[in-house]
Amino acid sequence: MDPRPRRRRNSKDLPPNFSELMNKLTEAAASFIKQFDNNEPQMWQIIRKMRTISERLKQMQETKDRDRRIGARVIAGAVLTGVGILAAPFTGGLSFAAAVVGAAAVGEGGGARVVYRNIIKQKREKESVQKVEDLGEELKKIIEPLKETLQEIKTTCEQLEQKSAEARTEITLRDVEEFKEMLRRVPDLKETSGEVLDVTVMMIQMIRDLLAVIVAVFTFTSTPEKDQKLRDAIIQSADQSEKVLNDFKRMKEALREFTGRDGAAVTTSRAST
């Protein structure tokens, strides 16, 4: 037996029909790994920010709901006691809204202060939601190129499978054991890329749904139900984004294993095709 280590085959050793596809797959794998490594820290940061904002929104919206109830009781009491609607004709031109605020100022420890605090809280809430919208757009911008590279990997695997079936006899006649073993792993790589691609597409759709919810909540009057729907959409988007990140890590390891743990490409020379 020859004691010398087996060298890695390059594209000169491969059947010509496969050389270009293998180069394409190798380059797409390297591109995915590089994109993911460059963007992973930022993606985790975005997810953490989304979760933090969701928790902050929950606290602000719970306080807002409590103040809504206080304000409603104050105004109802003002109307019942005649300070509101009944007093409006005798306010010397004072508007109904001003009369109600004036009534609120003497009830429940100063309801007017509640109204003012609500305005401030709503402003902060809107700023937080705007931040979520910006983070969602930022995440989409990072994910889209990775999705496209995943699609290229999956498509190339499908083409390799097809060519492998068509040229099985030709490959068998060649002494290219490493290449044949690699082809046997193409279906697994295709399946993994397809799974990760599906999760990625779902994540992008959830981000789009989140942005739609944001528009709906701040276009129409906010309600506790809409507030809850917004918080749920933010958390679901963060959860799905985290799942995508973990699947990207799984894809990265599968690609490294396929192309060689040392990072060397199975096929590297386009000039030889």
mmCIF file of C-alpha atoms in Angstrom:
data_model
loop_
_atom_site.group_PDB
_atom_site.id
_atom_site.type_symbol
_atom_site.label_atom_id
_atom_site.label_comp_id
_atom_site.label_asym_id
_atom_site.label_seq_id
_atom_site.Cartn_x
_atom_site.Cartn_y
_atom_site.Cartn_z
ATOM 1 C CA MET A 1 0.000 0.000 0.000
ATOM 2 C CA ASP A 2 1.270 3.453 -0.892
ATOM 3 C CA PRO A 3 2.146 5.173 2.443
ATOM 4 C CA ARG A 4 1.999 8.635 0.946
ATOM 5 C CA PRO A 5 -1.070 10.728 1.945
ATOM 6 C CA ARG A 6 -3.773 11.042 -0.647
ATOM 7 C CA ARG A 7 -3.791 14.536 -2.100
ATOM 8 C CA ARG A 8 -6.998 16.493 -2.560
ATOM 9 C CA ARG A 9 -8.301 16.229 -6.085
ATOM 10 C CA ASN A 10 -8.663 19.424 -8.065
ATOM 11 C CA SER A 11 -10.866 20.196 -11.042
ATOM 12 C CA LYS A 12 -8.418 18.560 -13.477
ATOM 13 C CA ASP A 13 -9.311 15.205 -11.907
ATOM 14 C CA LEU A 14 -13.067 15.681 -12.288
ATOM 15 C CA PRO A 15 -15.294 14.836 -15.224
ATOM 16 C CA PRO A 16 -15.648 18.035 -17.277
ATOM 17 C CA ASN A 17 -19.430 18.186 -16.759
ATOM 18 C CA PHE A 18 -18.920 18.448 -13.008
ATOM 19 C CA SER A 19 -15.961 20.775 -12.740
ATOM 20 C CA GLU A 20 -17.862 24.019 -13.286
ATOM 21 C CA LEU A 21 -20.695 23.046 -10.955
ATOM 22 C CA MET A 22 -18.276 22.048 -8.207
ATOM 23 C CA ASN A 23 -16.433 25.332 -8.529
ATOM 24 C CA LYS A 24 -19.761 27.168 -8.345
ATOM 25 C CA LEU A 25 -20.808 25.249 -5.236
ATOM 26 C CA THR A 26 -17.452 25.774 -3.551
ATOM 27 C CA GLU A 27 -17.524 29.513 -4.221
ATOM 28 C CA ALA A 28 -21.131 29.806 -3.008
ATOM 29 C CA ALA A 29 -20.190 27.916 0.179
ATOM 30 C CA ALA A 30 -17.247 30.249 0.804
ATOM 31 C CA SER A 31 -19.477 33.271 0.158
ATOM 32 C CA PHE A 32 -22.145 32.071 2.612
ATOM 33 C CA ILE A 33 -19.599 31.352 5.336
ATOM 34 C CA LYS A 34 -17.957 34.758 4.885
ATOM 35 C CA GLN A 35 -21.282 36.645 4.857
ATOM 36 C CA PHE A 36 -22.481 34.831 7.948
ATOM 37 C CA ASP A 37 -19.242 35.300 9.889
ATOM 38 C CA ASN A 38 -19.209 39.017 9.046
ATOM 39 C CA ASN A 39 -22.829 39.604 10.055
ATOM 40 C CA GLU A 40 -23.462 37.168 12.914
ATOM 41 C CA PRO A 41 -22.513 39.586 15.754
ATOM 42 C CA GLN A 42 -24.738 42.318 14.332
ATOM 43 C CA MET A 43 -27.649 39.902 13.897
ATOM 44 C CA TRP A 44 -27.425 38.768 17.519
ATOM 45 C CA GLN A 45 -27.287 42.415 18.597
ATOM 46 C CA ILE A 46 -30.461 43.203 16.634
ATOM 47 C CA ILE A 47 -32.310 40.264 18.205
ATOM 48 C CA ARG A 48 -31.291 41.329 21.713
ATOM 49 C CA LYS A 49 -32.431 44.900 21.022
ATOM 50 C CA MET A 50 -35.814 43.676 19.745
ATOM 51 C CA ARG A 51 -36.373 41.626 22.894
ATOM 52 C CA THR A 52 -35.364 44.555 25.125
ATOM 53 C CA ILE A 53 -37.711 46.939 23.308
ATOM 54 C CA SER A 54 -40.554 44.429 23.529
ATOM 55 C CA GLU A 55 -40.145 44.230 27.306
ATOM 56 C CA ARG A 56 -39.940 48.022 27.570
ATOM 57 C CA LEU A 57 -43.091 48.380 25.458
ATOM 58 C CA LYS A 58 -44.904 45.939 27.704
ATOM 59 C CA GLN A 59 -44.122 48.064 30.753
ATOM 60 C CA MET A 60 -45.087 51.324 29.004
ATOM 61 C CA GLN A 61 -48.310 49.880 27.588
ATOM 62 C CA GLU A 62 -49.369 48.367 30.905
ATOM 63 C CA THR A 63 -48.896 51.787 32.521
ATOM 64 C CA LYS A 64 -50.763 53.420 29.652
ATOM 65 C CA ASP A 65 -53.691 51.005 30.084
ATOM 66 C CA ARG A 66 -53.818 51.783 33.804
ATOM 67 C CA ASP A 67 -53.819 55.517 33.084
ATOM 68 C CA ARG A 68 -56.544 55.013 30.476
ATOM 69 C CA ARG A 69 -58.756 53.490 33.146
ATOM 70 C CA ILE A 70 -57.982 56.292 35.609
ATOM 71 C CA GLY A 71 -58.688 58.943 32.972
ATOM 72 C CA ALA A 72 -61.957 57.295 32.003
ATOM 73 C CA ARG A 73 -63.148 57.235 35.631
ATOM 74 C CA VAL A 74 -62.161 60.870 36.149
ATOM 75 C CA ILE A 75 -63.990 62.063 33.054
ATOM 76 C CA ALA A 76 -67.027 59.918 33.847
ATOM 77 C CA GLY A 77 -67.108 61.388 37.348
ATOM 78 C CA ALA A 78 -66.790 64.898 35.981
ATOM 79 C CA VAL A 79 -69.739 64.379 33.650
ATOM 80 C CA LEU A 80 -71.893 62.884 36.358
ATOM 81 C CA THR A 81 -71.210 65.753 38.731
ATOM 82 C CA GLY A 82 -72.032 68.360 36.108
ATOM 83 C CA VAL A 83 -68.520 69.753 35.832
ATOM 84 C CA GLY A 84 -68.082 68.425 32.325
ATOM 85 C CA ILE A 85 -70.885 68.512 29.768
ATOM 86 C CA LEU A 86 -73.370 70.225 32.051
ATOM 87 C CA ALA A 87 -70.913 72.956 32.968
ATOM 88 C CA ALA A 88 -69.724 73.485 29.420
ATOM 89 C CA PRO A 89 -72.403 76.076 28.490
ATOM 90 C CA PHE A 90 -71.395 78.162 31.521
ATOM 91 C CA THR A 91 -67.636 78.180 30.972
ATOM 92 C CA GLY A 92 -67.612 81.480 29.157
ATOM 93 C CA GLY A 93 -66.403 79.983 25.875
ATOM 94 C CA LEU A 94 -64.142 77.379 27.487
ATOM 95 C CA SER A 95 -64.086 74.297 25.262
ATOM 96 C CA PHE A 96 -65.523 70.976 26.367
ATOM 97 C CA ALA A 97 -62.049 69.386 26.270
ATOM 98 C CA ALA A 98 -60.649 72.104 28.512
ATOM 99 C CA ALA A 99 -63.574 71.711 30.889
ATOM 100 C CA VAL A 100 -62.957 67.986 31.151
ATOM 101 C CA VAL A 101 -59.240 68.534 31.793
ATOM 102 C CA GLY A 102 -60.150 71.085 34.418
ATOM 103 C CA ALA A 103 -62.458 68.581 36.021
ATOM 104 C CA ALA A 104 -59.767 65.945 35.868
ATOM 105 C CA ALA A 105 -57.366 68.252 37.680
ATOM 106 C CA VAL A 106 -59.519 68.087 40.816
ATOM 107 C CA GLY A 107 -60.213 64.374 40.753
ATOM 108 C CA GLU A 108 -58.187 61.251 41.536
ATOM 109 C CA GLY A 109 -55.156 63.205 42.686
ATOM 110 C CA GLY A 110 -54.860 65.279 39.549
ATOM 111 C CA GLY A 111 -56.063 63.450 36.441
ATOM 112 C CA ALA A 112 -54.652 66.166 34.205
ATOM 113 C CA ARG A 113 -51.198 65.006 35.195
ATOM 114 C CA VAL A 114 -52.207 61.514 34.073
ATOM 115 C CA VAL A 115 -53.176 62.887 30.679
ATOM 116 C CA TYR A 116 -49.864 64.719 30.373
ATOM 117 C CA ARG A 117 -47.887 61.634 31.408
ATOM 118 C CA ASN A 118 -49.804 59.615 28.849
ATOM 119 C CA ILE A 119 -48.747 61.980 26.080
ATOM 120 C CA ILE A 120 -45.089 61.627 27.095
ATOM 121 C CA LYS A 121 -45.374 57.832 27.322
ATOM 122 C CA GLN A 122 -47.038 57.587 23.931
ATOM 123 C CA LYS A 123 -44.212 59.632 22.436
ATOM 124 C CA ARG A 124 -41.631 57.278 23.945
ATOM 125 C CA GLU A 125 -43.649 54.291 22.849
ATOM 126 C CA LYS A 126 -43.737 55.557 19.282
ATOM 127 C CA GLU A 127 -39.976 56.114 19.347
ATOM 128 C CA SER A 128 -39.457 52.528 20.567
ATOM 129 C CA VAL A 129 -41.678 51.121 17.840
ATOM 130 C CA GLN A 130 -39.851 53.208 15.238
ATOM 131 C CA LYS A 131 -36.633 51.614 16.501
ATOM 132 C CA VAL A 132 -38.164 48.152 16.025
ATOM 133 C CA GLU A 133 -39.120 49.095 12.481
ATOM 134 C CA ASP A 134 -35.550 50.220 11.769
ATOM 135 C CA LEU A 135 -34.140 47.007 13.269
ATOM 136 C CA GLY A 136 -36.506 44.905 11.171
ATOM 137 C CA GLU A 137 -35.413 46.639 7.996
ATOM 138 C CA GLU A 138 -31.764 46.259 8.998
ATOM 139 C CA LEU A 139 -32.225 42.534 9.629
ATOM 140 C CA LYS A 140 -33.948 42.041 6.287
ATOM 141 C CA LYS A 141 -31.084 43.803 4.539
ATOM 142 C CA ILE A 142 -28.598 41.367 6.122
ATOM 143 C CA ILE A 143 -30.676 38.238 5.529
ATOM 144 C CA GLU A 144 -31.622 38.759 1.873
ATOM 145 C CA PRO A 145 -28.093 38.181 0.419
ATOM 146 C CA LEU A 146 -27.674 35.076 2.601
ATOM 147 C CA LYS A 147 -31.021 33.788 1.353
ATOM 148 C CA GLU A 148 -29.932 34.277 -2.248
ATOM 149 C CA THR A 149 -26.671 32.398 -1.611
ATOM 150 C CA LEU A 150 -28.621 29.558 0.035
ATOM 151 C CA GLN A 151 -30.845 29.367 -3.030
ATOM 152 C CA GLU A 152 -27.765 29.150 -5.257
ATOM 153 C CA ILE A 153 -26.319 26.335 -3.118
ATOM 154 C CA LYS A 154 -29.592 24.385 -3.211
ATOM 155 C CA THR A 155 -29.973 24.820 -6.984
ATOM 156 C CA THR A 156 -26.365 23.777 -7.646
ATOM 157 C CA CYS A 157 -26.829 20.667 -5.493
ATOM 158 C CA GLU A 158 -29.903 19.766 -7.532
ATOM 159 C CA GLN A 159 -27.937 20.176 -10.767
ATOM 160 C CA LEU A 160 -25.110 18.018 -9.413
ATOM 161 C CA GLU A 161 -27.576 15.309 -8.439
ATOM 162 C CA GLN A 162 -29.032 15.336 -11.919
ATOM 163 C CA LYS A 163 -25.627 15.146 -13.617
ATOM 164 C CA SER A 164 -24.500 12.440 -11.238
ATOM 165 C CA ALA A 165 -27.452 10.280 -12.220
ATOM 166 C CA GLU A 166 -26.813 10.908 -15.908
ATOM 167 C CA ALA A 167 -23.072 10.155 -15.765
ATOM 168 C CA ARG A 168 -22.906 7.417 -13.124
ATOM 169 C CA THR A 169 -21.114 4.991 -15.452
ATOM 170 C CA GLU A 170 -18.514 7.555 -16.464
ATOM 171 C CA ILE A 171 -17.764 8.374 -12.844
ATOM 172 C CA THR A 172 -17.509 4.700 -11.897
ATOM 173 C CA LEU A 173 -14.851 4.152 -14.541
ATOM 174 C CA ARG A 174 -12.701 6.913 -13.065
ATOM 175 C CA ASP A 175 -10.527 6.449 -10.030
ATOM 176 C CA VAL A 176 -11.808 9.498 -8.198
ATOM 177 C CA GLU A 177 -12.916 8.060 -4.874
ATOM 178 C CA GLU A 178 -13.001 11.378 -3.047
ATOM 179 C CA PHE A 179 -15.185 12.906 -5.727
ATOM 180 C CA LYS A 180 -17.600 9.973 -5.652
ATOM 181 C CA GLU A 181 -17.860 10.233 -1.857
ATOM 182 C CA MET A 182 -18.514 13.948 -2.206
ATOM 183 C CA LEU A 183 -21.338 13.319 -4.658
ATOM 184 C CA ARG A 184 -22.884 10.885 -2.217
ATOM 185 C CA ARG A 185 -23.086 13.776 0.277
ATOM 186 C CA VAL A 186 -24.691 16.215 -2.166
ATOM 187 C CA PRO A 187 -28.283 15.090 -1.340
ATOM 188 C CA ASP A 188 -27.712 15.786 2.369
ATOM 189 C CA LEU A 189 -26.320 19.218 1.598
ATOM 190 C CA LYS A 190 -29.277 19.941 -0.664
ATOM 191 C CA GLU A 191 -31.717 18.879 2.054
ATOM 192 C CA THR A 192 -30.018 21.008 4.702
ATOM 193 C CA SER A 193 -29.892 24.064 2.445
ATOM 194 C CA GLY A 194 -33.569 23.591 1.598
ATOM 195 C CA GLU A 195 -34.558 23.406 5.272
ATOM 196 C CA VAL A 196 -32.560 26.505 6.184
ATOM 197 C CA LEU A 197 -33.929 28.333 3.149
ATOM 198 C CA ASP A 198 -37.520 27.593 4.210
ATOM 199 C CA VAL A 199 -36.874 28.916 7.726
ATOM 200 C CA THR A 200 -35.216 32.026 6.273
ATOM 201 C CA VAL A 201 -38.139 32.766 3.964
ATOM 202 C CA MET A 202 -40.525 32.387 6.918
ATOM 203 C CA MET A 203 -38.413 34.772 8.985
ATOM 204 C CA ILE A 204 -38.441 37.435 6.263
ATOM 205 C CA GLN A 205 -42.235 37.113 6.004
ATOM 206 C CA MET A 206 -42.585 37.523 9.784
ATOM 207 C CA ILE A 207 -40.524 40.715 9.645
ATOM 208 C CA ARG A 208 -42.837 41.999 6.881
ATOM 209 C CA ASP A 209 -45.862 41.099 9.014
ATOM 210 C CA LEU A 210 -44.310 42.929 11.967
ATOM 211 C CA LEU A 211 -43.873 46.077 9.894
ATOM 212 C CA ALA A 212 -47.516 45.803 8.774
ATOM 213 C CA VAL A 213 -48.652 45.518 12.402
ATOM 214 C CA ILE A 214 -46.631 48.618 13.293
ATOM 215 C CA VAL A 215 -48.359 50.589 10.554
ATOM 216 C CA ALA A 216 -51.791 49.332 11.668
ATOM 217 C CA VAL A 217 -51.236 50.191 15.335
ATOM 218 C CA PHE A 218 -50.015 53.725 14.694
ATOM 219 C CA THR A 219 -52.372 54.522 11.843
ATOM 220 C CA PHE A 220 -55.484 53.845 13.918
ATOM 221 C CA THR A 221 -56.263 54.382 17.574
ATOM 222 C CA SER A 222 -54.197 52.072 19.759
ATOM 223 C CA THR A 223 -56.060 49.608 21.987
ATOM 224 C CA PRO A 224 -54.806 47.094 24.576
ATOM 225 C CA GLU A 225 -55.511 44.332 22.048
ATOM 226 C CA LYS A 226 -53.457 46.062 19.353
ATOM 227 C CA ASP A 227 -50.673 46.737 21.833
ATOM 228 C CA GLN A 228 -50.579 43.038 22.697
ATOM 229 C CA LYS A 229 -50.552 42.088 19.024
ATOM 230 C CA LEU A 230 -47.600 44.398 18.436
ATOM 231 C CA ARG A 231 -45.613 42.942 21.333
ATOM 232 C CA ASP A 232 -46.382 39.408 20.156
ATOM 233 C CA ALA A 233 -45.224 40.257 16.635
ATOM 234 C CA ILE A 234 -41.928 41.647 17.938
ATOM 235 C CA ILE A 235 -41.243 38.566 20.093
ATOM 236 C CA GLN A 236 -42.205 36.151 17.317
ATOM 237 C CA SER A 237 -39.910 37.958 14.906
ATOM 238 C CA ALA A 238 -37.050 37.811 17.408
ATOM 239 C CA ASP A 239 -37.682 34.088 18.042
ATOM 240 C CA GLN A 240 -37.742 33.286 14.340
ATOM 241 C CA SER A 241 -34.617 35.371 13.754
ATOM 242 C CA GLU A 242 -32.810 33.428 16.470
ATOM 243 C CA LYS A 243 -33.886 30.159 14.862
ATOM 244 C CA VAL A 244 -32.547 31.394 11.519
ATOM 245 C CA LEU A 245 -29.223 32.293 13.126
ATOM 246 C CA ASN A 246 -28.881 28.833 14.658
ATOM 247 C CA ASP A 247 -29.774 27.224 11.326
ATOM 248 C CA PHE A 248 -27.213 29.423 9.568
ATOM 249 C CA LYS A 249 -24.582 28.072 11.987
ATOM 250 C CA ARG A 250 -25.694 24.528 11.134
ATOM 251 C CA MET A 251 -25.467 25.343 7.424
ATOM 252 C CA LYS A 252 -22.020 26.834 7.879
ATOM 253 C CA GLU A 253 -20.750 23.633 9.522
ATOM 254 C CA ALA A 254 -22.312 21.476 6.783
ATOM 255 C CA LEU A 255 -20.605 23.577 4.107
ATOM 256 C CA ARG A 256 -17.260 23.413 5.893
ATOM 257 C CA GLU A 257 -17.536 19.658 6.143
ATOM 258 C CA PHE A 258 -18.479 19.370 2.499
ATOM 259 C CA THR A 259 -15.665 21.538 1.156
ATOM 260 C CA GLY A 260 -13.091 20.298 3.671
ATOM 261 C CA ARG A 261 -12.547 21.288 7.294
ATOM 262 C CA ASP A 262 -9.273 22.926 6.362
ATOM 263 C CA GLY A 263 -11.242 25.335 4.184
ATOM 264 C CA ALA A 264 -9.630 24.056 0.976
ATOM 265 C CA ALA A 265 -11.912 23.745 -2.000
ATOM 266 C CA VAL A 266 -12.447 20.372 -3.621
ATOM 267 C CA THR A 267 -12.278 22.169 -6.934
ATOM 268 C CA THR A 268 -10.519 25.478 -7.304
ATOM 269 C CA SER A 269 -9.433 26.132 -10.854
ATOM 270 C CA ARG A 270 -11.918 27.474 -13.339
ATOM 271 C CA ALA A 271 -9.132 27.636 -15.926
ATOM 272 C CA SER A 272 -8.998 23.859 -16.064
ATOM 273 C CA THR A 273 -12.624 23.460 -17.086
#
